Amino acid sequence: MSTSFPFLQDWMDKAPQEHPLRDYFDLAGGNGDPDSFTSIIVTAFENIIEALEKAKPERLAGVRNDFRTAKNMDLLLIARSEMVAGAKLARAGIPFDFGRRNGATEPDLMLRDLNLAIEVKARRLDGLQDLRAELQTALTGIMPPALVELRTDSQPLDIKKDVRAKVVKETAERVRSQNYGTAVTTVEQSWSARKHLLIHVGVYQAPDLTDGSRIIVTGGFWDAEPGPHMMDVEDQVLAALEDKQKLRQAKTRPTILLFDAARTGMAWLRSEPVWAQRLAMRLPDTTLFVGAALMTPKLDDPDVGISLGVRDNLSDEDRAAVDELARRLGLTGV
């Protein structure tokens, strides 16, 4: 049994062997390099859990259970969103409890001495990586293998399922028939700030490949990017303000929506002050939430920066509570 990470060890003891953090934990707890990325990731989890356990918030058991029962990395990272937000409150000395679950309408984090709550929302959106993963699956076993280059003229936050299926089918047929060269698919995306997306798929002969087709993603932001891409990310944050479940929770007490955008496109490219400014600018006065915040946590960091924008039409009481929370967390420009 590892003693290097006692707090994480306690959470892992009742987790199944196939837990998505298991391999990282076992490697870091053995004779692994303490400076390796694996050890740094595990150390970050240890520090987050230590902060939570020492703060002793009510209903921490529910969060611990979400961590233990996560069946894949996506579910683990969703649980980590709430954990890292709670740990940040704990380090700042802000008393809080986790909200009631199982049908209750309380937000995720209930502040004890401020009439405020925080509701955490995580959203994974990465159109190119979704397409790449589906191409890799479809091309496995097709001989001879090919080198496939995937490139778009804009950074897509999302590529719809039917479009991905069409591109995958056509590319698999090209690889089977050894139809080398580049094909371009034009995609209409009325929901995006960029109304048209061009997907370039190049198929090339690669006789030296022994492990199946290789897919590479090339290119980056073009023309006016990343502006349109960031507008799409902003739209996702604003859409979360209209989620029916989130709205029910916001009605219970003044609530800040905290959006984990670490895996929502490339939100991390924008600085925290600019995010705070944009959120404040676009936050509708009619929303039930007192404010919207954004964070982009990293696996190798137990802490996270937060950008917060609030409504202009807050009551004096709500404004005072938000200002006090911002002061304790060290947020500026709120």
CSV table of C-alpha atoms in Angstrom, one decimal:
chain,number,residue,atom,x,y,z
A,1,MET,CA,0.0,0.0,0.0
A,2,SER,CA,1.3,3.4,-0.9
A,3,THR,CA,1.9,5.9,1.9
A,4,SER,CA,3.1,8.7,-0.5
A,5,PHE,CA,-0.4,9.9,-1.0
A,6,PRO,CA,-2.4,9.1,2.1
A,7,PHE,CA,-5.5,11.2,1.3
A,8,LEU,CA,-5.8,9.9,-2.2
A,9,GLN,CA,-5.0,6.4,-1.0
A,10,ASP,CA,-8.1,6.5,1.2
A,11,TRP,CA,-10.3,7.5,-1.7
A,12,MET,CA,-8.7,4.9,-4.0
A,13,ASP,CA,-9.0,2.0,-1.5
A,14,LYS,CA,-12.7,1.4,-2.3
A,15,ALA,CA,-12.4,2.3,-6.0
A,16,PRO,CA,-12.5,-0.6,-8.5
A,17,GLN,CA,-9.3,-1.9,-10.0
A,18,GLU,CA,-10.2,-0.5,-13.4
A,19,HIS,CA,-10.6,3.1,-12.1
A,20,PRO,CA,-9.3,5.6,-14.7
A,21,LEU,CA,-6.7,6.9,-12.2
A,22,ARG,CA,-5.5,3.5,-11.1
A,23,ASP,CA,-2.5,3.1,-13.4
A,24,TYR,CA,-1.3,6.7,-12.6
A,25,PHE,CA,-1.7,6.0,-8.9
A,26,ASP,CA,0.1,2.7,-9.0
A,27,LEU,CA,3.0,4.1,-11.0
A,28,ALA,CA,3.4,7.2,-8.8
A,29,GLY,CA,3.1,5.2,-5.6
A,30,GLY,CA,5.9,2.8,-6.6
A,31,ASN,CA,9.4,3.8,-7.6
A,32,GLY,CA,8.4,6.2,-10.2
A,33,ASP,CA,10.1,9.5,-10.9
A,34,PRO,CA,8.6,12.1,-8.5
A,35,ASP,CA,9.0,14.7,-11.3
A,36,SER,CA,7.3,12.7,-13.9
A,37,PHE,CA,4.0,13.9,-15.3
A,38,THR,CA,2.2,10.9,-13.8
A,39,SER,CA,3.5,11.7,-10.3
A,40,ILE,CA,2.6,15.4,-10.8
A,41,ILE,CA,-1.0,14.5,-11.8
A,42,VAL,CA,-1.4,12.2,-8.8
A,43,THR,CA,0.1,14.8,-6.4
A,44,ALA,CA,-2.4,17.3,-7.7
A,45,PHE,CA,-5.3,14.9,-6.8
A,46,GLU,CA,-3.7,14.4,-3.4
A,47,ASN,CA,-3.5,18.1,-2.7
A,48,ILE,CA,-7.1,18.6,-3.8
A,49,ILE,CA,-8.4,15.8,-1.7
A,50,GLU,CA,-6.3,16.9,1.3
A,51,ALA,CA,-7.8,20.4,1.1
A,52,LEU,CA,-11.4,18.9,1.0
A,53,GLU,CA,-10.8,16.5,3.8
A,54,LYS,CA,-9.4,19.1,6.1
A,55,ALA,CA,-12.2,21.5,5.4
A,56,LYS,CA,-14.7,18.9,6.3
A,57,PRO,CA,-17.7,20.2,4.2
A,58,GLU,CA,-21.0,18.4,4.7
A,59,ARG,CA,-21.9,15.8,2.0
A,60,LEU,CA,-18.3,15.3,1.0
A,61,ALA,CA,-19.1,11.6,0.9
A,62,GLY,CA,-21.2,12.2,-2.3
A,63,VAL,CA,-18.3,13.7,-4.1
A,64,ARG,CA,-16.0,10.9,-2.9
A,65,ASN,CA,-18.4,8.4,-4.3
A,66,ASP,CA,-18.5,10.2,-7.7
A,67,PHE,CA,-14.7,10.0,-7.7
A,68,ARG,CA,-14.6,6.3,-6.8
A,69,THR,CA,-17.3,5.2,-9.3
A,70,ALA,CA,-16.0,7.2,-12.3
A,71,LYS,CA,-15.9,4.5,-15.0
A,72,ASN,CA,-13.8,6.6,-17.5
A,73,MET,CA,-11.6,9.7,-17.6
A,74,ASP,CA,-14.5,11.9,-18.8
A,75,LEU,CA,-16.5,11.1,-15.7
A,76,LEU,CA,-13.5,11.5,-13.5
A,77,LEU,CA,-12.8,14.9,-14.9
A,78,ILE,CA,-16.4,15.9,-14.3
A,79,ALA,CA,-16.1,14.9,-10.7
A,80,ARG,CA,-12.7,16.7,-10.5
A,81,SER,CA,-14.4,20.0,-11.6
A,82,GLU,CA,-16.4,20.1,-8.4
A,83,MET,CA,-13.5,18.9,-6.3
A,84,VAL,CA,-11.1,21.6,-7.6
A,85,ALA,CA,-13.7,24.3,-7.0
A,86,GLY,CA,-14.3,23.1,-3.5
A,87,ALA,CA,-10.6,22.9,-2.8
A,88,LYS,CA,-10.1,26.5,-3.9
A,89,LEU,CA,-12.8,27.6,-1.4
A,90,ALA,CA,-11.1,25.5,1.3
A,91,ARG,CA,-7.7,27.0,0.7
A,92,ALA,CA,-9.2,30.5,0.8
A,93,GLY,CA,-10.7,29.7,4.2
A,94,ILE,CA,-14.3,30.1,2.9
A,95,PRO,CA,-16.6,27.7,4.8
A,96,PHE,CA,-18.9,25.7,2.5
A,97,ASP,CA,-20.8,22.5,2.1
A,98,PHE,CA,-21.6,20.4,-0.9
A,99,GLY,CA,-25.2,20.6,-2.0
A,100,ARG,CA,-27.8,17.9,-1.3
A,101,ARG,CA,-28.2,15.3,-4.1
A,102,ASN,CA,-30.7,12.7,-5.1
A,103,GLY,CA,-33.3,15.0,-6.5
A,104,ALA,CA,-32.7,18.0,-4.3
A,105,THR,CA,-32.5,21.4,-6.0
A,106,GLU,CA,-29.4,22.8,-4.2
A,107,PRO,CA,-26.4,24.0,-6.1
A,108,ASP,CA,-23.1,22.1,-5.9
A,109,LEU,CA,-21.4,24.4,-3.4
A,110,MET,CA,-23.2,26.2,-0.6
A,111,LEU,CA,-21.3,29.0,1.1
A,112,ARG,CA,-22.0,29.0,4.8
A,113,ASP,CA,-21.4,32.6,5.8
A,114,LEU,CA,-22.4,34.3,2.5
A,115,ASN,CA,-25.8,34.1,1.0
A,116,LEU,CA,-24.3,32.6,-2.2
A,117,ALA,CA,-23.9,29.3,-3.9
A,118,ILE,CA,-21.9,28.0,-6.8
A,119,GLU,CA,-23.2,25.6,-9.5
A,120,VAL,CA,-20.4,23.8,-11.5
A,121,LYS,CA,-20.9,22.9,-15.1
A,122,ALA,CA,-18.3,21.0,-17.2
A,123,ARG,CA,-18.6,20.5,-21.0
A,124,ARG,CA,-16.3,18.7,-23.3
A,125,LEU,CA,-16.4,19.9,-26.9
A,126,ASP,CA,-13.6,19.2,-29.4
A,127,GLY,CA,-14.8,18.6,-32.9
A,128,LEU,CA,-11.5,17.7,-34.4
A,129,GLN,CA,-10.5,15.2,-31.8
A,130,ASP,CA,-13.9,13.5,-32.0
A,131,LEU,CA,-13.5,13.1,-35.8
A,132,ARG,CA,-9.9,11.9,-35.3
A,133,ALA,CA,-10.9,9.2,-32.8
A,134,GLU,CA,-13.8,8.0,-35.0
A,135,LEU,CA,-11.4,7.9,-38.1
A,136,GLN,CA,-8.9,5.9,-36.1
A,137,THR,CA,-11.5,3.3,-35.1
A,138,ALA,CA,-12.8,3.0,-38.7
A,139,LEU,CA,-9.4,2.6,-40.3
A,140,THR,CA,-8.1,0.0,-37.9
A,141,GLY,CA,-7.4,-3.2,-39.8
A,142,ILE,CA,-7.7,-1.7,-43.3
A,143,MET,CA,-4.7,-2.8,-45.4
A,144,PRO,CA,-2.5,-1.4,-46.5
A,145,PRO,CA,-2.3,1.3,-43.8
A,146,ALA,CA,-2.3,4.9,-44.9
A,147,LEU,CA,-1.2,8.2,-43.5
A,148,VAL,CA,-4.2,10.5,-43.0
A,149,GLU,CA,-3.9,14.2,-42.5
A,150,LEU,CA,-6.9,16.0,-41.0
A,151,ARG,CA,-7.1,19.8,-41.3
A,152,THR,CA,-9.8,22.4,-41.1
A,153,ASP,CA,-9.9,26.1,-42.1
A,154,SER,CA,-11.3,27.1,-38.7
A,155,GLN,CA,-11.1,25.5,-35.2
A,156,PRO,CA,-14.4,23.7,-34.8
A,157,LEU,CA,-15.9,23.5,-31.4
A,158,ASP,CA,-18.2,20.8,-32.6
A,159,ILE,CA,-18.6,18.7,-35.7
A,160,LYS,CA,-22.1,17.2,-35.8
A,161,LYS,CA,-22.5,13.4,-35.7
A,162,ASP,CA,-23.9,13.0,-39.2
A,163,VAL,CA,-21.0,15.1,-40.7
A,164,ARG,CA,-18.4,13.0,-38.9
A,165,ALA,CA,-20.1,9.8,-40.1
A,166,LYS,CA,-20.0,11.0,-43.7
A,167,VAL,CA,-16.3,12.0,-43.5
A,168,VAL,CA,-15.4,8.7,-41.8
A,169,LYS,CA,-17.2,6.6,-44.4
A,170,GLU,CA,-15.7,8.4,-47.3
A,171,THR,CA,-12.2,8.3,-45.9
A,172,ALA,CA,-12.4,4.6,-45.1
A,173,GLU,CA,-13.5,3.9,-48.7
A,174,ARG,CA,-10.6,6.0,-50.0
A,175,VAL,CA,-8.1,4.1,-47.9
A,176,ARG,CA,-9.4,0.7,-49.0
A,177,SER,CA,-9.2,1.7,-52.6
A,178,GLN,CA,-5.9,3.5,-52.2
A,179,ASN,CA,-7.4,6.7,-53.5
A,180,TYR,CA,-4.6,9.0,-52.4
A,181,GLY,CA,-4.8,12.8,-52.4
A,182,THR,CA,-7.0,15.3,-50.6
A,183,ALA,CA,-10.8,15.6,-50.4
A,184,VAL,CA,-12.6,18.6,-49.0
A,185,THR,CA,-16.0,18.6,-47.3
A,186,THR,CA,-17.9,21.9,-46.8
A,187,VAL,CA,-20.0,22.0,-43.7
A,188,GLU,CA,-22.8,24.4,-42.9
A,189,GLN,CA,-22.8,25.3,-39.2
A,190,SER,CA,-25.5,27.9,-38.6
A,191,TRP,CA,-24.9,27.7,-34.8
A,192,SER,CA,-21.3,28.9,-35.1
A,193,ALA,CA,-19.7,32.3,-35.5
A,194,ARG,CA,-18.1,30.7,-38.6
A,195,LYS,CA,-21.0,29.7,-40.8
A,196,HIS,CA,-19.0,27.5,-43.1
A,197,LEU,CA,-16.3,25.0,-42.2
A,198,LEU,CA,-13.9,23.3,-44.6
A,199,ILE,CA,-12.6,19.8,-43.6
A,200,HIS,CA,-9.6,18.7,-45.6
A,201,VAL,CA,-8.7,15.0,-45.4
A,202,GLY,CA,-5.5,13.9,-47.1
A,203,VAL,CA,-4.8,10.2,-47.6
A,204,TYR,CA,-1.2,9.3,-48.4
A,205,GLN,CA,0.7,6.1,-49.1
A,206,ALA,CA,2.8,5.2,-46.0
A,207,PRO,CA,4.5,1.8,-46.6
A,208,ASP,CA,6.6,2.1,-43.4
A,209,LEU,CA,3.5,2.0,-41.1
A,210,THR,CA,3.3,-1.3,-39.2
A,211,ASP,CA,0.6,-0.5,-36.6
A,212,GLY,CA,-2.3,0.5,-38.9
A,213,SER,CA,-3.2,3.9,-40.3
A,214,ARG,CA,-1.8,7.0,-38.6
A,215,ILE,CA,-3.9,10.1,-38.3
A,216,ILE,CA,-2.4,13.5,-37.8
A,217,VAL,CA,-4.1,16.8,-37.2
A,218,THR,CA,-2.4,19.8,-38.7
A,219,GLY,CA,-2.9,23.5,-39.0
A,220,GLY,CA,-4.3,25.9,-36.4
A,221,PHE,CA,-6.2,29.1,-36.3
A,222,TRP,CA,-6.7,30.9,-39.6
A,223,ASP,CA,-7.7,34.4,-40.6
A,224,ALA,CA,-9.7,36.1,-37.9
A,225,GLU,CA,-9.3,33.2,-35.4
A,226,PRO,CA,-9.4,32.7,-32.5
A,227,GLY,CA,-12.2,35.3,-32.2
A,228,PRO,CA,-15.0,33.3,-33.8
A,229,HIS,CA,-13.9,30.2,-31.9
A,230,MET,CA,-14.0,32.0,-28.6
A,231,MET,CA,-17.5,33.4,-29.4
A,232,ASP,CA,-18.7,29.8,-29.8
A,233,VAL,CA,-17.2,29.0,-26.4
A,234,GLU,CA,-18.9,32.0,-24.9
A,235,ASP,CA,-22.2,30.8,-26.4
A,236,GLN,CA,-21.8,27.5,-24.6
A,237,VAL,CA,-21.3,29.2,-21.3
A,238,LEU,CA,-24.4,31.4,-21.9
A,239,ALA,CA,-26.4,28.3,-23.0
A,240,ALA,CA,-25.7,26.7,-19.6
A,241,LEU,CA,-27.5,29.6,-17.9
A,242,GLU,CA,-30.7,28.4,-19.5
A,243,ASP,CA,-30.3,24.7,-18.5
A,244,LYS,CA,-33.6,23.8,-16.7
A,245,GLN,CA,-31.9,21.9,-13.9
A,246,LYS,CA,-29.4,24.7,-13.3
A,247,LEU,CA,-32.2,27.2,-13.3
A,248,ARG,CA,-34.1,25.2,-10.6
A,249,GLN,CA,-30.9,25.3,-8.5
A,250,ALA,CA,-30.4,29.0,-9.0
A,251,LYS,CA,-33.8,29.7,-7.6
A,252,THR,CA,-32.9,28.3,-4.2
A,253,ARG,CA,-30.4,31.1,-3.4
A,254,PRO,CA,-28.2,33.6,-5.2
A,255,THR,CA,-26.0,31.4,-7.4
A,256,ILE,CA,-22.9,31.8,-9.6
A,257,LEU,CA,-22.6,29.4,-12.5
A,258,LEU,CA,-19.0,28.2,-12.7
A,259,PHE,CA,-18.2,26.7,-16.1
A,260,ASP,CA,-15.3,24.3,-16.4
A,261,ALA,CA,-14.0,25.1,-20.0
A,262,ALA,CA,-10.7,23.1,-19.8
A,263,ARG,CA,-12.0,20.8,-22.5
A,264,THR,CA,-14.4,23.2,-24.2
A,265,GLY,CA,-12.4,23.9,-27.4
A,266,MET,CA,-9.4,26.2,-26.7
A,267,ALA,CA,-10.9,28.4,-24.0
A,268,TRP,CA,-7.6,28.3,-22.2
A,269,LEU,CA,-6.0,30.5,-24.9
A,270,ARG,CA,-7.8,33.6,-23.5
A,271,SER,CA,-6.5,35.3,-20.4
A,272,GLU,CA,-8.5,35.3,-17.2
A,273,PRO,CA,-9.0,39.1,-17.2
A,274,VAL,CA,-10.4,39.0,-20.7
A,275,TRP,CA,-12.7,36.2,-19.9
A,276,ALA,CA,-14.1,38.1,-16.9
A,277,GLN,CA,-14.6,41.2,-19.1
A,278,ARG,CA,-16.4,39.2,-21.8
A,279,LEU,CA,-18.6,37.3,-19.3
A,280,ALA,CA,-19.7,40.6,-17.6
A,281,MET,CA,-20.4,42.1,-21.1
A,282,ARG,CA,-22.5,39.2,-22.4
A,283,LEU,CA,-24.3,38.2,-19.1
A,284,PRO,CA,-28.0,39.0,-19.6
A,285,ASP,CA,-29.7,41.1,-16.9
A,286,THR,CA,-32.6,38.7,-17.1
A,287,THR,CA,-30.7,35.6,-16.0
A,288,LEU,CA,-31.5,34.1,-12.6
A,289,PHE,CA,-27.8,33.7,-11.9
A,290,VAL,CA,-26.0,36.6,-10.1
A,291,GLY,CA,-22.9,35.9,-12.2
A,292,ALA,CA,-21.1,33.5,-14.5
A,293,ALA,CA,-17.5,32.3,-13.9
A,294,LEU,CA,-15.1,30.3,-16.0
A,295,MET,CA,-12.1,28.1,-15.1
A,296,THR,CA,-9.7,26.0,-17.1
A,297,PRO,CA,-8.2,23.6,-14.6
A,298,LYS,CA,-5.1,21.5,-15.5
A,299,LEU,CA,-4.5,18.0,-14.5
A,300,ASP,CA,-1.0,18.9,-13.1
A,301,ASP,CA,-2.2,21.8,-10.9
A,302,PRO,CA,-4.3,21.4,-7.8
A,303,ASP,CA,-5.4,25.1,-8.0
A,304,VAL,CA,-7.2,27.0,-10.7
A,305,GLY,CA,-7.8,30.6,-11.7
A,306,ILE,CA,-11.3,31.9,-11.9
A,307,SER,CA,-12.8,34.6,-14.2
A,308,LEU,CA,-16.0,36.1,-12.9
A,309,GLY,CA,-18.5,38.4,-14.5
A,310,VAL,CA,-21.7,39.6,-12.7
A,311,ARG,CA,-25.0,41.2,-13.6
A,312,ASP,CA,-25.2,45.0,-13.5
A,313,ASN,CA,-28.6,44.9,-11.9
A,314,LEU,CA,-27.6,43.0,-8.7
A,315,SER,CA,-29.3,44.0,-5.4
A,316,ASP,CA,-27.0,45.7,-2.9
A,317,GLU,CA,-27.1,42.5,-0.8
A,318,ASP,CA,-26.0,40.3,-3.6
A,319,ARG,CA,-23.4,42.7,-4.8
A,320,ALA,CA,-21.9,42.8,-1.3
A,321,ALA,CA,-21.8,39.0,-1.1
A,322,VAL,CA,-20.1,38.7,-4.5
A,323,ASP,CA,-17.6,41.4,-3.7
A,324,GLU,CA,-16.7,39.6,-0.4
A,325,LEU,CA,-16.3,36.3,-2.2
A,326,ALA,CA,-14.1,37.9,-4.9
A,327,ARG,CA,-12.0,39.5,-2.1
A,328,ARG,CA,-11.4,36.2,-0.3
A,329,LEU,CA,-10.6,34.4,-3.5
A,330,GLY,CA,-8.3,37.2,-4.7
A,331,LEU,CA,-10.3,37.9,-7.9
A,332,THR,CA,-9.8,41.3,-9.5
A,333,GLY,CA,-12.0,43.4,-11.8
A,334,VAL,CA,-15.3,42.0,-10.6
